[in-house]
Coordinates of C-alpha atoms in Angstrom, one line a residue:
X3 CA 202.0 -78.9 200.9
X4 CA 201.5 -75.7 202.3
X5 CA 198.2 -74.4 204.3
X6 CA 195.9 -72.7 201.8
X7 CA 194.8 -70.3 204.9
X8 CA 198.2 -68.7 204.9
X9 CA 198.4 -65.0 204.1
X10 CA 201.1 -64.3 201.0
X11 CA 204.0 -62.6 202.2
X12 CA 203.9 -58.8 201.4
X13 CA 205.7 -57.6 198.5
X14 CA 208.7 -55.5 198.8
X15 CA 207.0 -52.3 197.4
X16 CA 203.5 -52.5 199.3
X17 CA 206.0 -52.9 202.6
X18 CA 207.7 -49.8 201.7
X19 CA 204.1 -48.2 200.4
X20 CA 202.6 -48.9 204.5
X21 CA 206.0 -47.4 205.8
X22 CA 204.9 -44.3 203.7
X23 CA 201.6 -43.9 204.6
X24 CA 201.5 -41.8 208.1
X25 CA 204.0 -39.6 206.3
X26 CA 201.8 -39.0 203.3
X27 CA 199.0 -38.4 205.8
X28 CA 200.9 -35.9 207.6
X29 CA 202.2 -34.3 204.6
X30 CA 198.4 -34.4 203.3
X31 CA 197.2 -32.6 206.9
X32 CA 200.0 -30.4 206.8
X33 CA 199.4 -28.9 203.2
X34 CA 195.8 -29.0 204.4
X35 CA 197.2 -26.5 207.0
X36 CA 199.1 -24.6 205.4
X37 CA 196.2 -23.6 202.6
X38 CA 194.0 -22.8 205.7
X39 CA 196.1 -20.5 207.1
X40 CA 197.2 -19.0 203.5
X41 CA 193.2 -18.5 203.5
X42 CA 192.6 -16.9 206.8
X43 CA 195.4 -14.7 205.9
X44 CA 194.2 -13.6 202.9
X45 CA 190.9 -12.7 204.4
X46 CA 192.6 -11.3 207.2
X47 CA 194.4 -9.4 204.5
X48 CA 191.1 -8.6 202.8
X49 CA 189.6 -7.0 206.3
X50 CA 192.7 -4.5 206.7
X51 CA 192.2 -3.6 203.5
X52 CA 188.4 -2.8 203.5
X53 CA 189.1 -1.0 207.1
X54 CA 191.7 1.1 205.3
X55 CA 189.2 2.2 202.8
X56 CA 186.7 3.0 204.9
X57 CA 189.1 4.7 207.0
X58 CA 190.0 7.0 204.0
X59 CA 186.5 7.1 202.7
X60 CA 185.6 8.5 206.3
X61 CA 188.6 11.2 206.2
X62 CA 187.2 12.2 202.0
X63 CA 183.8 12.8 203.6
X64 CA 185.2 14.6 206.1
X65 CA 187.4 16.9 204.0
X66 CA 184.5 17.0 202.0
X67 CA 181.8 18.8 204.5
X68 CA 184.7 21.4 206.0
X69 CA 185.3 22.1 202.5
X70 CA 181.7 23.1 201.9
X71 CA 181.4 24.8 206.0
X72 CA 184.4 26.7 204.4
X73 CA 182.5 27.6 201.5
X74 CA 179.4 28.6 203.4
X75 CA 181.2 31.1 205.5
X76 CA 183.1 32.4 202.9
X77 CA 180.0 32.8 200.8
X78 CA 177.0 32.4 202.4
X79 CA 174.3 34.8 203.8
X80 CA 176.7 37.7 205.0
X81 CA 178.5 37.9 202.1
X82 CA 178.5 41.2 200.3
X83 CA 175.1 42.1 198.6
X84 CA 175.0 42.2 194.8
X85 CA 172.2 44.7 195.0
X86 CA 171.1 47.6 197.5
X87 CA 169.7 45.8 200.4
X88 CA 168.3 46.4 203.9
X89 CA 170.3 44.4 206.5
X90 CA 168.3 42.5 209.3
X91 CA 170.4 41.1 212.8
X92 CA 168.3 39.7 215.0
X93 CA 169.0 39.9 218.6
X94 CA 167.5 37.5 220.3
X95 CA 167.3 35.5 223.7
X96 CA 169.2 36.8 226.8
X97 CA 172.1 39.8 226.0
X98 CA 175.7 38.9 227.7
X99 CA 178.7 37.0 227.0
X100 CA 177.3 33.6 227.5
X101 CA 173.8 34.3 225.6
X102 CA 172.4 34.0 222.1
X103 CA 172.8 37.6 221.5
X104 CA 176.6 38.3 223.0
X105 CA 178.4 41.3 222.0
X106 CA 180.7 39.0 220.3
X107 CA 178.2 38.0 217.9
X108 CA 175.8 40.4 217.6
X109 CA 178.7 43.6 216.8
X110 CA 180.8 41.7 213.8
X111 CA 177.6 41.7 212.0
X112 CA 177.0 45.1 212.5
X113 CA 180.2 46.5 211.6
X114 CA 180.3 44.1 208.2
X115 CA 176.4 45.3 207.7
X116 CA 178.0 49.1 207.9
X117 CA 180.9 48.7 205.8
X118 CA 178.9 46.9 202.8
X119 CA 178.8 49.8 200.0
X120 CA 175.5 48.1 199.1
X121 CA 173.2 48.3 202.6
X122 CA 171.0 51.3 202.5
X123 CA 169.3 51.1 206.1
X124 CA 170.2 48.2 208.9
X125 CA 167.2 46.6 210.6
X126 CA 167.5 45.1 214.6
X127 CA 165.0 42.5 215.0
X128 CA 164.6 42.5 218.7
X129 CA 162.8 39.6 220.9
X130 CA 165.2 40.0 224.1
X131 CA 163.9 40.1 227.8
X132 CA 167.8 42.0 228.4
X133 CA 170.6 40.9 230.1
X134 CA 174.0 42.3 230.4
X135 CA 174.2 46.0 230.5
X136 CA 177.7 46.0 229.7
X137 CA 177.4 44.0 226.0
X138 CA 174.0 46.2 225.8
X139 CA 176.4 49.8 225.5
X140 CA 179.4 47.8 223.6
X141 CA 176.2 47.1 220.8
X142 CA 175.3 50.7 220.5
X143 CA 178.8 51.6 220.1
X144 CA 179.2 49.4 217.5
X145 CA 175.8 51.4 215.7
X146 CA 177.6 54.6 215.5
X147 CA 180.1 52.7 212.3
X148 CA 176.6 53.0 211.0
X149 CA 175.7 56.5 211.6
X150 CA 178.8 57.5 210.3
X151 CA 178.5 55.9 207.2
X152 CA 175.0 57.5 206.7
X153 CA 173.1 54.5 207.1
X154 CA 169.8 54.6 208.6
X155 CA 169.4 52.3 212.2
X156 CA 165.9 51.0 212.9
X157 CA 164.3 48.7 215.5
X158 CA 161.8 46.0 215.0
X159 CA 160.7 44.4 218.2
X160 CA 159.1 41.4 218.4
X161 CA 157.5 39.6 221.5
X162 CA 159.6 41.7 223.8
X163 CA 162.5 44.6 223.9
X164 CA 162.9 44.8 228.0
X165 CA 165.5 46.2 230.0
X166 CA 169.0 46.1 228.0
X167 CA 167.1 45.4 224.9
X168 CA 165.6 48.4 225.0
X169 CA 168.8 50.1 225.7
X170 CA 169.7 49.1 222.5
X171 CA 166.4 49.9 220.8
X172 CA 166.5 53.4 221.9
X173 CA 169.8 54.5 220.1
X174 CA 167.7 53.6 216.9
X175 CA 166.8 56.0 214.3
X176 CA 163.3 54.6 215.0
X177 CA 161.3 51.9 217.2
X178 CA 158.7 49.9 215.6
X179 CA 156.7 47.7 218.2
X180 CA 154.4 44.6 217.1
X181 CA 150.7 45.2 218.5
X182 CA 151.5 42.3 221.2
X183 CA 154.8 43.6 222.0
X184 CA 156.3 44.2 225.7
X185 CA 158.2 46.9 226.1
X186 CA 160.2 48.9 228.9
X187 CA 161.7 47.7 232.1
X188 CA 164.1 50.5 232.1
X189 CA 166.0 50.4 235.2
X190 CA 168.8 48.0 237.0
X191 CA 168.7 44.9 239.2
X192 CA 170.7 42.7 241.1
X193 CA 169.9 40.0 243.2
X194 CA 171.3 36.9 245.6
X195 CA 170.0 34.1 247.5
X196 CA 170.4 34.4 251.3
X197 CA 171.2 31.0 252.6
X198 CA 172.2 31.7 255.8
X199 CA 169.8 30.5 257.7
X200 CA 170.2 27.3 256.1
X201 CA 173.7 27.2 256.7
X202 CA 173.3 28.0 260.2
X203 CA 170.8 25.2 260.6
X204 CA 173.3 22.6 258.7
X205 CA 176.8 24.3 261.1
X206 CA 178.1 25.8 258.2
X207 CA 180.2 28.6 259.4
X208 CA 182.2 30.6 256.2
X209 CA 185.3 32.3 257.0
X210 CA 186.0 36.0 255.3
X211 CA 188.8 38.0 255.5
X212 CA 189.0 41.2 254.1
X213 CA 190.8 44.4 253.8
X214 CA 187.7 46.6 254.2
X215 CA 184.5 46.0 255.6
X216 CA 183.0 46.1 251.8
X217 CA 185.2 43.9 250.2
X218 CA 183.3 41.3 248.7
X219 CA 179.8 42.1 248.9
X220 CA 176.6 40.3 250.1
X221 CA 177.1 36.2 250.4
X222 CA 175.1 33.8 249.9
X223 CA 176.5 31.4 252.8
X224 CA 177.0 34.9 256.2
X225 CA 174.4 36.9 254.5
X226 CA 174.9 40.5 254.1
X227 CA 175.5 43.6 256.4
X228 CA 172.8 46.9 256.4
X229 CA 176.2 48.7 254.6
X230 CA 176.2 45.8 252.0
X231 CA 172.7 46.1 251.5
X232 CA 173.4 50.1 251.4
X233 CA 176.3 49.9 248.7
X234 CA 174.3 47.9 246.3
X235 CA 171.4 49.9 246.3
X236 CA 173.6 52.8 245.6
X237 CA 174.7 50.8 242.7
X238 CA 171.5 49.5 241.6
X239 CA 170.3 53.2 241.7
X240 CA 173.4 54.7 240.1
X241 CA 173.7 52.5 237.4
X242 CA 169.6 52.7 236.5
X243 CA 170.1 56.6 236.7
X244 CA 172.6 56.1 233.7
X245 CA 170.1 54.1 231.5
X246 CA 167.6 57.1 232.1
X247 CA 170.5 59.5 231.0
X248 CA 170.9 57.5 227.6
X249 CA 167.3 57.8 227.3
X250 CA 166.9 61.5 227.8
X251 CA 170.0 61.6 224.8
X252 CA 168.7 59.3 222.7
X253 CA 164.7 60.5 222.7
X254 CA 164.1 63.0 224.9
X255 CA 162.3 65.7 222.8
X256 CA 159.9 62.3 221.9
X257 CA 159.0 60.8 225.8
X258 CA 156.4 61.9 227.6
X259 CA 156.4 60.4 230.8
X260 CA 158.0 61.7 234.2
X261 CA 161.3 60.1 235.4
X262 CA 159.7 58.4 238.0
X263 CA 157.3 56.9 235.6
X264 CA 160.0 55.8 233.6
X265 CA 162.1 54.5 235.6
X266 CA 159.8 52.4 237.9
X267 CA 160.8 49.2 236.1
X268 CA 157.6 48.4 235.0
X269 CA 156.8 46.5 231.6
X270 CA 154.2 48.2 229.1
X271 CA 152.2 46.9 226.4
X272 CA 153.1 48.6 222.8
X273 CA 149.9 51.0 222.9
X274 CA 151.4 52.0 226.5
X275 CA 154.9 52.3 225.2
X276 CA 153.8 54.8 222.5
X277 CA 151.6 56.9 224.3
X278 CA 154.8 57.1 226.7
X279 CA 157.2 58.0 223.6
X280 CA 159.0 54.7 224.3
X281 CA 158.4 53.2 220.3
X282 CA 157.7 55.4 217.5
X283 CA 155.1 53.1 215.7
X284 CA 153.0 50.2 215.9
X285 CA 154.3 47.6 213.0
X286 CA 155.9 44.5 212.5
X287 CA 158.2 43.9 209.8
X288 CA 155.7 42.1 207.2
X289 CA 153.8 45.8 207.5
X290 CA 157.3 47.8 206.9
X291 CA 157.6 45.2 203.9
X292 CA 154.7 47.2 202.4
X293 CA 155.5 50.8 203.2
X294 CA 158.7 51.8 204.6
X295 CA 160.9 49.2 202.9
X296 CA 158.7 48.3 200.2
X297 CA 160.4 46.9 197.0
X298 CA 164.0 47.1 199.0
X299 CA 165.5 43.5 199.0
X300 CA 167.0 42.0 202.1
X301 CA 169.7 40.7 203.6
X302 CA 169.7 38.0 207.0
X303 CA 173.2 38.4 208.5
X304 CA 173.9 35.5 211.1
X305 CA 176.6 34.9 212.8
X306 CA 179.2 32.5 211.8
X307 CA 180.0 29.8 213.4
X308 CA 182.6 27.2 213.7
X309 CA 182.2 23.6 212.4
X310 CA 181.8 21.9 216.0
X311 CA 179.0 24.4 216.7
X312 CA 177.4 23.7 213.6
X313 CA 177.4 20.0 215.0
X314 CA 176.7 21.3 218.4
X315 CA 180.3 19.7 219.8
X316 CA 181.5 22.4 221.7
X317 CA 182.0 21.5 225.6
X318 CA 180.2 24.6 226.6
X319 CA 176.9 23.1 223.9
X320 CA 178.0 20.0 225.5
X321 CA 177.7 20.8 229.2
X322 CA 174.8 23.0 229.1
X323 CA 172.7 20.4 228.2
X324 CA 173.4 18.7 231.6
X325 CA 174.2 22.0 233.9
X326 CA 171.7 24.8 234.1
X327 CA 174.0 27.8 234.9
X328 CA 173.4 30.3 237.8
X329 CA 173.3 34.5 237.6
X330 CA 174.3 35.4 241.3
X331 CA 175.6 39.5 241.4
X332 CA 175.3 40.7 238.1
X333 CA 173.4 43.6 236.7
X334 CA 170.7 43.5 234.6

């Protein structure tokens, strides 16, 4: 009789059914796996394609706003007037080729304001302490396109028409000045800084080599000699004595100060300017709105610009918001 504690012997199918198991297990783990990794690529799938899209949503937009920049320039304020209309370009901030009021943006408006068959007069709205004497006479040669077309050229200046703002001012048919304006400084200057002394101090020694003994000019680092201090006072001299020629051309029969007076560099109050025959009248635009130009429509023309100035990406925007940039030698 057998032991009733014995275990039965297995039957031939569970024996085969444990032999099976670890491989069902790792066929269970490796399908398990697999549908993981079909999931992480489908995501993965799923991230490429919403990066795409936004990729090409970002390039739409983009075509998008230089579409309507395009659009703007094409037909935005300086496009041709549908009505007769009095022109306005303001000149404003420092005149030269790195300033707000360059030659190279202040004339294209000019000549397209003298070429529309629909402006009747052109208006210069003038707040400029001066600058560049140079883009100052390449300005007022761009206001003869008007004269020759018949088109009246007037002034308007605001806080301030000095130095090679007034240069420009004075080729006008006629100055008006606001009450508070300053107006004048009719002359040249030039200046440098000496350090010298300082260099001297620090042994800094510059080495110049020349051909002649006024090649170069004053410097900044050996100072300057009594006939570099000679030549450019001749300039400074010469160069103020052809501002006062283009004033005696341009109003002479209407100034009534003496040269000396004129040309002492000196900055006048409006009431001054006129008693000197500097500005023709005391008015500000608002006041020729109600007289002069009253019932006349008008036209802003700006300059255009490119789409990374618009967004203020140029590298000059760029860099002059961390460097502060240095006039050393230039007339002004």
């Amino acid at each position: 009789m057998g032991n009733a504690n014995e275990t039965p012997p297995q039957s031939a199918f569970d024996q085969r059914l444990a032999d099976l198991t670890p491989a069902i297990a790792d066929a269970v783990f490796a399908l398990s796996a697999f549908a993981d990794t079909a999931s992480r690529n489908e995501r993965r799938k799923g991230y490429w394609r919403m990066a795409m899209y936004t990729v090409m949503s970002l390039m739409l937009l983009f075509a998008v706003i230089m579409n309507l920049h395009n659009l703007r320039r094409m037909w935005g304020p300086n496009s041709e007037p549908a009505a007769e209309s009095i022109a306005l370009i303001s000149i404003n901030g420092g005149i030269g080729q790195k300033d707000n009021a360059s030659a190279e943006s202040v004339i294209p408006l000019i000549e397209q304001a003298c070429r529309a068959e629909r402006v009747t007069e052109v208006v210069l709205l003038i707040d400029s302490p001066g600058g560049s004497p140079t883009d100052a006479d390449r300005i007022v040669s761009a206001l003869k396109l008007c004269k020759e077309a018949g088109r009246p050229v007037v002034s308007v200046i605001g806080s301030m028409g000095a130095s090679a703002a007034y240069m420009v001012a004075m080729h006008s048919d006629r100055i008006y000045a606001s009450r508070y304006s300053l107006v004048g400084s009719i002359g040249a200057i030039t200046r440098h800084v000496d350090a010298s002394g300082l260099a001297k101090r620090l042994g800094l020694v510059e080495q110049v080599y020349k051909s002649g003994h006024l090649k170069g000019g004053p410097s900044a680092l050996s100072g300057s000699s009594q006939k570099d201090s000679e030549l450019m006072s001749e300039l400074v001299v010469q160069v103020a004595g052809q501002f006062y020629g283009q004033l005696q051309a341009a109003r002479g029969p209407k100034l009534k100060g003496e040269r000396e007076q004129l040309l002492s560099g000196r900055i006048w109050t409006a009431q001054d300017a006129l008693a000197l025959g500097l500005v023709d009248e005391i008015a500000v635009l608002e006041d020729l709105k109600m007289t002069r130009f009253k019932g006349k429509q008008f036209l802003q023309y700006r300059a255009k610009s490119s789409f990374m100035t618009d967004m203020g990406l140029t590298a000059e925007a760029v860099s002059r918001s961390f460097v502060a940039g240095a006039k050393q030698g230039a007339f002004e």
